[in-house]
Amino acid sequence: MKSFFSACLLLIAGFSTGTVLAQEAKLAQQYYENGEFEKAAVLYDKLFQENNRNDFFFERYIDCLFFMEDYANAEKAIKQEIRRNDANANLLVLYGSLYERQFREEEANEKYAAAVAAVKKDRYEINKLAYAFIGLTKFDFAIQTYEKGMDLLKNEEAFSYNLAELYRRKGDTPNMIRYYLKSLAENPKREDQIKTIFQRY
């Protein structure tokens, strides 16, 4: 009987913790959307510290510091997180973005290149890093990420569709066509979709 009550108490505690987390995350999002970055930063930092150091909360926290132009604290937090989790190449992109906001282009590009060099043989991680670059419209670094990913996975078609999309965005038609055609080897069901893209572009 005691074990039943203990299990119920744990379940209630877990539910209430989840409810508090959801409420705090919602409030942080509201502050963020309303441009109240100081309040949002406090909540996102708290959420990050208390919830298995979730990447999303950390990136939102840094974003708030960027909006407030609090670059000193942003750099301190990024460095600290890199020391804790040096396998996360996305942190180097965040670091590069920090430098770029301060018009330190050369140092930013060094961090971006280091992020590409640090990416591991993991399809999810490769995509995640490329999306981080795409979010900053750093298409050349996203292309480098996918090209390195194909080498690491030893699969020339692995990211061919993603590369085709990036070359389309860059207006590089020959490479766009080349990679769309390559992507058919990985997924022949894309044929109609690619025909439509060719007609449009």
PDB file of N, CA and C in Angstrom, residues 49-116:
ATOM      1  N   GLN A  49      18.997  26.086 -16.828  1.00  0.00           N
ATOM      2  CA  GLN A  49      19.715  25.504 -15.684  1.00  0.00           C
ATOM      3  C   GLN A  49      18.943  24.355 -15.050  1.00  0.00           C
ATOM      4  N   GLU A  50      17.613  24.449 -15.072  1.00  0.00           N
ATOM      5  CA  GLU A  50      16.790  23.477 -14.346  1.00  0.00           C
ATOM      6  C   GLU A  50      16.266  22.323 -15.195  1.00  0.00           C
ATOM      7  N   ASN A  51      16.497  22.361 -16.514  1.00  0.00           N
ATOM      8  CA  ASN A  51      15.896  21.335 -17.385  1.00  0.00           C
ATOM      9  C   ASN A  51      16.914  20.678 -18.303  1.00  0.00           C
ATOM     10  N   ASN A  52      17.864  19.987 -17.672  1.00  0.00           N
ATOM     11  CA  ASN A  52      18.882  19.211 -18.400  1.00  0.00           C
ATOM     12  C   ASN A  52      19.640  20.034 -19.435  1.00  0.00           C
ATOM     13  N   ARG A  53      19.791  21.316 -19.142  1.00  0.00           N
ATOM     14  CA  ARG A  53      20.558  22.204 -20.005  1.00  0.00           C
ATOM     15  C   ARG A  53      20.108  22.078 -21.471  1.00  0.00           C
ATOM     16  N   ASN A  54      18.834  22.272 -21.670  1.00  0.00           N
ATOM     17  CA  ASN A  54      18.184  22.177 -22.975  1.00  0.00           C
ATOM     18  C   ASN A  54      18.727  23.238 -23.944  1.00  0.00           C
ATOM     19  N   ASP A  55      19.172  22.798 -25.129  1.00  0.00           N
ATOM     20  CA  ASP A  55      19.778  23.695 -26.139  1.00  0.00           C
ATOM     21  C   ASP A  55      18.859  24.850 -26.519  1.00  0.00           C
ATOM     22  N   PHE A  56      17.571  24.557 -26.671  1.00  0.00           N
ATOM     23  CA  PHE A  56      16.619  25.595 -27.096  1.00  0.00           C
ATOM     24  C   PHE A  56      16.600  26.742 -26.091  1.00  0.00           C
ATOM     25  N   PHE A  57      16.523  26.407 -24.794  1.00  0.00           N
ATOM     26  CA  PHE A  57      16.478  27.443 -23.766  1.00  0.00           C
ATOM     27  C   PHE A  57      17.776  28.257 -23.748  1.00  0.00           C
ATOM     28  N   PHE A  58      18.900  27.571 -23.962  1.00  0.00           N
ATOM     29  CA  PHE A  58      20.188  28.282 -23.971  1.00  0.00           C
ATOM     30  C   PHE A  58      20.259  29.256 -25.151  1.00  0.00           C
ATOM     31  N   GLU A  59      19.864  28.782 -26.329  1.00  0.00           N
ATOM     32  CA  GLU A  59      19.914  29.639 -27.513  1.00  0.00           C
ATOM     33  C   GLU A  59      18.980  30.840 -27.378  1.00  0.00           C
ATOM     34  N   ARG A  60      17.820  30.633 -26.767  1.00  0.00           N
ATOM     35  CA  ARG A  60      16.896  31.746 -26.538  1.00  0.00           C
ATOM     36  C   ARG A  60      17.486  32.740 -25.529  1.00  0.00           C
ATOM     37  N   TYR A  61      18.143  32.207 -24.505  1.00  0.00           N
ATOM     38  CA  TYR A  61      18.792  33.056 -23.499  1.00  0.00           C
ATOM     39  C   TYR A  61      19.849  33.950 -24.177  1.00  0.00           C
ATOM     40  N   ILE A  62      20.689  33.340 -24.997  1.00  0.00           N
ATOM     41  CA  ILE A  62      21.735  34.095 -25.707  1.00  0.00           C
ATOM     42  C   ILE A  62      21.108  35.103 -26.664  1.00  0.00           C
ATOM     43  N   ASP A  63      20.042  34.697 -27.335  1.00  0.00           N
ATOM     44  CA  ASP A  63      19.311  35.596 -28.244  1.00  0.00           C
ATOM     45  C   ASP A  63      18.846  36.856 -27.506  1.00  0.00           C
ATOM     46  N   CYS A  64      18.327  36.666 -26.297  1.00  0.00           N
ATOM     47  CA  CYS A  64      17.872  37.804 -25.484  1.00  0.00           C
ATOM     48  C   CYS A  64      19.040  38.735 -25.163  1.00  0.00           C
ATOM     49  N   LEU A  65      20.184  38.141 -24.806  1.00  0.00           N
ATOM     50  CA  LEU A  65      21.370  38.947 -24.512  1.00  0.00           C
ATOM     51  C   LEU A  65      21.831  39.703 -25.759  1.00  0.00           C
ATOM     52  N   PHE A  66      21.703  39.054 -26.921  1.00  0.00           N
ATOM     53  CA  PHE A  66      22.047  39.729 -28.185  1.00  0.00           C
ATOM     54  C   PHE A  66      21.153  40.952 -28.397  1.00  0.00           C
ATOM     55  N   PHE A  67      19.853  40.755 -28.202  1.00  0.00           N
ATOM     56  CA  PHE A  67      18.908  41.874 -28.396  1.00  0.00           C
ATOM     57  C   PHE A  67      19.206  43.028 -27.437  1.00  0.00           C
ATOM     58  N   MET A  68      19.672  42.687 -26.241  1.00  0.00           N
ATOM     59  CA  MET A  68      20.015  43.716 -25.257  1.00  0.00           C
ATOM     60  C   MET A  68      21.423  44.271 -25.469  1.00  0.00           C
ATOM     61  N   GLU A  69      22.125  43.693 -26.452  1.00  0.00           N
ATOM     62  CA  GLU A  69      23.520  44.064 -26.743  1.00  0.00           C
ATOM     63  C   GLU A  69      24.422  43.852 -25.525  1.00  0.00           C
ATOM     64  N   ASP A  70      24.086  42.838 -24.748  1.00  0.00           N
ATOM     65  CA  ASP A  70      24.893  42.474 -23.582  1.00  0.00           C
ATOM     66  C   ASP A  70      25.898  41.411 -24.034  1.00  0.00           C
ATOM     67  N   TYR A  71      26.856  41.830 -24.839  1.00  0.00           N
ATOM     68  CA  TYR A  71      27.780  40.896 -25.470  1.00  0.00           C
ATOM     69  C   TYR A  71      28.766  40.270 -24.483  1.00  0.00           C
ATOM     70  N   ALA A  72      29.095  41.002 -23.426  1.00  0.00           N
ATOM     71  CA  ALA A  72      30.039  40.462 -22.430  1.00  0.00           C
ATOM     72  C   ALA A  72      29.460  39.229 -21.745  1.00  0.00           C
ATOM     73  N   ASN A  73      28.194  39.322 -21.297  1.00  0.00           N
ATOM     74  CA  ASN A  73      27.563  38.174 -20.636  1.00  0.00           C
ATOM     75  C   ASN A  73      27.265  37.055 -21.618  1.00  0.00           C
ATOM     76  N   ALA A  74      26.944  37.414 -22.861  1.00  0.00           N
ATOM     77  CA  ALA A  74      26.697  36.395 -23.888  1.00  0.00           C
ATOM     78  C   ALA A  74      27.975  35.589 -24.132  1.00  0.00           C
ATOM     79  N   GLU A  75      29.101  36.286 -24.262  1.00  0.00           N
ATOM     80  CA  GLU A  75      30.377  35.589 -24.509  1.00  0.00           C
ATOM     81  C   GLU A  75      30.753  34.702 -23.320  1.00  0.00           C
ATOM     82  N   LYS A  76      30.555  35.228 -22.123  1.00  0.00           N
ATOM     83  CA  LYS A  76      30.857  34.458 -20.908  1.00  0.00           C
ATOM     84  C   LYS A  76      30.034  33.169 -20.864  1.00  0.00           C
ATOM     85  N   ALA A  77      28.729  33.287 -21.165  1.00  0.00           N
ATOM     86  CA  ALA A  77      27.834  32.117 -21.131  1.00  0.00           C
ATOM     87  C   ALA A  77      28.204  31.109 -22.213  1.00  0.00           C
ATOM     88  N   ILE A  78      28.526  31.600 -23.416  1.00  0.00           N
ATOM     89  CA  ILE A  78      28.883  30.695 -24.524  1.00  0.00           C
ATOM     90  C   ILE A  78      30.184  29.957 -24.208  1.00  0.00           C
ATOM     91  N   LYS A  79      31.176  30.687 -23.714  1.00  0.00           N
ATOM     92  CA  LYS A  79      32.461  30.054 -23.357  1.00  0.00           C
ATOM     93  C   LYS A  79      32.255  28.975 -22.297  1.00  0.00           C
ATOM     94  N   GLN A  80      31.456  29.297 -21.308  1.00  0.00           N
ATOM     95  CA  GLN A  80      31.169  28.359 -20.217  1.00  0.00           C
ATOM     96  C   GLN A  80      30.508  27.092 -20.755  1.00  0.00           C
ATOM     97  N   GLU A  81      29.557  27.279 -21.671  1.00  0.00           N
ATOM     98  CA  GLU A  81      28.840  26.129 -22.235  1.00  0.00           C
ATOM     99  C   GLU A  81      29.743  25.305 -23.150  1.00  0.00           C
ATOM    100  N   ILE A  82      30.662  25.964 -23.874  1.00  0.00           N
ATOM    101  CA  ILE A  82      31.618  25.234 -24.722  1.00  0.00           C
ATOM    102  C   ILE A  82      32.533  24.369 -23.847  1.00  0.00           C
ATOM    103  N   ARG A  83      32.966  24.925 -22.691  1.00  0.00           N
ATOM    104  CA  ARG A  83      33.804  24.139 -21.770  1.00  0.00           C
ATOM    105  C   ARG A  83      33.056  22.907 -21.266  1.00  0.00           C
ATOM    106  N   ARG A  84      31.758  23.077 -21.031  1.00  0.00           N
ATOM    107  CA  ARG A  84      30.941  21.970 -20.516  1.00  0.00           C
ATOM    108  C   ARG A  84      30.604  20.955 -21.601  1.00  0.00           C
ATOM    109  N   ASN A  85      30.426  21.453 -22.833  1.00  0.00           N
ATOM    110  CA  ASN A  85      29.943  20.593 -23.917  1.00  0.00           C
ATOM    111  C   ASN A  85      30.672  20.931 -25.212  1.00  0.00           C
ATOM    112  N   ASP A  86      31.963  20.601 -25.279  1.00  0.00           N
ATOM    113  CA  ASP A  86      32.768  21.001 -26.438  1.00  0.00           C
ATOM    114  C   ASP A  86      32.466  20.191 -27.700  1.00  0.00           C
ATOM    115  N   ALA A  87      31.631  19.165 -27.573  1.00  0.00           N
ATOM    116  CA  ALA A  87      31.262  18.370 -28.747  1.00  0.00           C
ATOM    117  C   ALA A  87      30.133  19.020 -29.551  1.00  0.00           C
ATOM    118  N   ASN A  88      29.517  20.069 -28.995  1.00  0.00           N
ATOM    119  CA  ASN A  88      28.381  20.718 -29.653  1.00  0.00           C
ATOM    120  C   ASN A  88      28.875  21.809 -30.613  1.00  0.00           C
ATOM    121  N   ALA A  89      28.972  21.472 -31.899  1.00  0.00           N
ATOM    122  CA  ALA A  89      29.491  22.400 -32.913  1.00  0.00           C
ATOM    123  C   ALA A  89      28.608  23.643 -33.055  1.00  0.00           C
ATOM    124  N   ASN A  90      27.318  23.523 -32.734  1.00  0.00           N
ATOM    125  CA  ASN A  90      26.400  24.664 -32.860  1.00  0.00           C
ATOM    126  C   ASN A  90      26.782  25.825 -31.942  1.00  0.00           C
ATOM    127  N   LEU A  91      27.457  25.514 -30.837  1.00  0.00           N
ATOM    128  CA  LEU A  91      27.899  26.572 -29.925  1.00  0.00           C
ATOM    129  C   LEU A  91      28.922  27.481 -30.597  1.00  0.00           C
ATOM    130  N   LEU A  92      29.720  26.907 -31.501  1.00  0.00           N
ATOM    131  CA  LEU A  92      30.698  27.710 -32.245  1.00  0.00           C
ATOM    132  C   LEU A  92      30.006  28.643 -33.231  1.00  0.00           C
ATOM    133  N   VAL A  93      28.873  28.197 -33.770  1.00  0.00           N
ATOM    134  CA  VAL A  93      28.083  29.067 -34.658  1.00  0.00           C
ATOM    135  C   VAL A  93      27.532  30.240 -33.851  1.00  0.00           C
ATOM    136  N   LEU A  94      27.057  29.939 -32.656  1.00  0.00           N
ATOM    137  CA  LEU A  94      26.553  30.982 -31.761  1.00  0.00           C
ATOM    138  C   LEU A  94      27.666  31.978 -31.431  1.00  0.00           C
ATOM    139  N   TYR A  95      28.860  31.443 -31.193  1.00  0.00           N
ATOM    140  CA  TYR A  95      30.018  32.290 -30.894  1.00  0.00           C
ATOM    141  C   TYR A  95      30.353  33.180 -32.104  1.00  0.00           C
ATOM    142  N   GLY A  96      30.330  32.583 -33.290  1.00  0.00           N
ATOM    143  CA  GLY A  96      30.577  33.340 -34.514  1.00  0.00           C
ATOM    144  C   GLY A  96      29.556  34.448 -34.704  1.00  0.00           C
ATOM    145  N   SER A  97      28.314  34.135 -34.407  1.00  0.00           N
ATOM    146  CA  SER A  97      27.224  35.110 -34.516  1.00  0.00           C
ATOM    147  C   SER A  97      27.442  36.279 -33.560  1.00  0.00           C
ATOM    148  N   LEU A  98      27.966  35.970 -32.364  1.00  0.00           N
ATOM    149  CA  LEU A  98      28.295  37.012 -31.387  1.00  0.00           C
ATOM    150  C   LEU A  98      29.342  37.966 -31.954  1.00  0.00           C
ATOM    151  N   TYR A  99      30.393  37.397 -32.555  1.00  0.00           N
ATOM    152  CA  TYR A  99      31.440  38.232 -33.154  1.00  0.00           C
ATOM    153  C   TYR A  99      30.890  39.064 -34.313  1.00  0.00           C
ATOM    154  N   GLU A 100      30.035  38.444 -35.093  1.00  0.00           N
ATOM    155  CA  GLU A 100      29.483  39.148 -36.259  1.00  0.00           C
ATOM    156  C   GLU A 100      28.653  40.359 -35.830  1.00  0.00           C
ATOM    157  N   ARG A 101      27.927  40.218 -34.747  1.00  0.00           N
ATOM    158  CA  ARG A 101      27.136  41.339 -34.242  1.00  0.00           C
ATOM    159  C   ARG A 101      28.014  42.502 -33.782  1.00  0.00           C
ATOM    160  N   GLN A 102      29.261  42.180 -33.497  1.00  0.00           N
ATOM    161  CA  GLN A 102      30.207  43.219 -33.080  1.00  0.00           C
ATOM    162  C   GLN A 102      31.120  43.647 -34.234  1.00  0.00           C
ATOM    163  N   PHE A 103      30.733  43.245 -35.458  1.00  0.00           N
ATOM    164  CA  PHE A 103      31.463  43.598 -36.686  1.00  0.00           C
ATOM    165  C   PHE A 103      32.896  43.044 -36.683  1.00  0.00           C
ATOM    166  N   ARG A 104      33.050  41.883 -36.072  1.00  0.00           N
ATOM    167  CA  ARG A 104      34.357  41.213 -36.040  1.00  0.00           C
ATOM    168  C   ARG A 104      34.286  40.036 -37.018  1.00  0.00           C
ATOM    169  N   GLU A 105      34.209  40.380 -38.309  1.00  0.00           N
ATOM    170  CA  GLU A 105      33.937  39.406 -39.374  1.00  0.00           C
ATOM    171  C   GLU A 105      34.957  38.267 -39.425  1.00  0.00           C
ATOM    172  N   GLU A 106      36.225  38.620 -39.337  1.00  0.00           N
ATOM    173  CA  GLU A 106      37.277  37.604 -39.462  1.00  0.00           C
ATOM    174  C   GLU A 106      37.180  36.571 -38.341  1.00  0.00           C
ATOM    175  N   GLU A 107      36.984  37.051 -37.116  1.00  0.00           N
ATOM    176  CA  GLU A 107      36.857  36.136 -35.978  1.00  0.00           C
ATOM    177  C   GLU A 107      35.572  35.306 -36.082  1.00  0.00           C
ATOM    178  N   ALA A 108      34.511  35.928 -36.603  1.00  0.00           N
ATOM    179  CA  ALA A 108      33.248  35.200 -36.798  1.00  0.00           C
ATOM    180  C   ALA A 108      33.460  34.043 -37.772  1.00  0.00           C
ATOM    181  N   ASN A 109      34.117  34.328 -38.895  1.00  0.00           N
ATOM    182  CA  ASN A 109      34.348  33.287 -39.907  1.00  0.00           C
ATOM    183  C   ASN A 109      35.245  32.171 -39.382  1.00  0.00           C
ATOM    184  N   GLU A 110      36.189  32.524 -38.499  1.00  0.00           N
ATOM    185  CA  GLU A 110      37.040  31.495 -37.883  1.00  0.00           C
ATOM    186  C   GLU A 110      36.197  30.534 -37.037  1.00  0.00           C
ATOM    187  N   LYS A 111      35.245  31.092 -36.297  1.00  0.00           N
ATOM    188  CA  LYS A 111      34.364  30.250 -35.466  1.00  0.00           C
ATOM    189  C   LYS A 111      33.466  29.382 -36.343  1.00  0.00           C
ATOM    190  N   TYR A 112      32.938  29.971 -37.433  1.00  0.00           N
ATOM    191  CA  TYR A 112      32.081  29.200 -38.346  1.00  0.00           C
ATOM    192  C   TYR A 112      32.862  28.035 -38.967  1.00  0.00           C
ATOM    193  N   ALA A 113      34.095  28.322 -39.392  1.00  0.00           N
ATOM    194  CA  ALA A 113      34.934  27.271 -39.991  1.00  0.00           C
ATOM    195  C   ALA A 113      35.251  26.194 -38.961  1.00  0.00           C
ATOM    196  N   ALA A 114      35.488  26.615 -37.720  1.00  0.00           N
ATOM    197  CA  ALA A 114      35.762  25.647 -36.643  1.00  0.00           C
ATOM    198  C   ALA A 114      34.553  24.757 -36.387  1.00  0.00           C
ATOM    199  N   ALA A 115      33.360  25.324 -36.517  1.00  0.00           N
ATOM    200  CA  ALA A 115      32.128  24.544 -36.329  1.00  0.00           C
ATOM    201  C   ALA A 115      32.022  23.457 -37.396  1.00  0.00           C
ATOM    202  N   VAL A 116      32.314  23.819 -38.648  1.00  0.00           N
ATOM    203  CA  VAL A 116      32.274  22.829 -39.739  1.00  0.00           C
ATOM    204  C   VAL A 116      33.302  21.733 -39.466  1.00  0.00           C
TER     205      VAL A 116
END
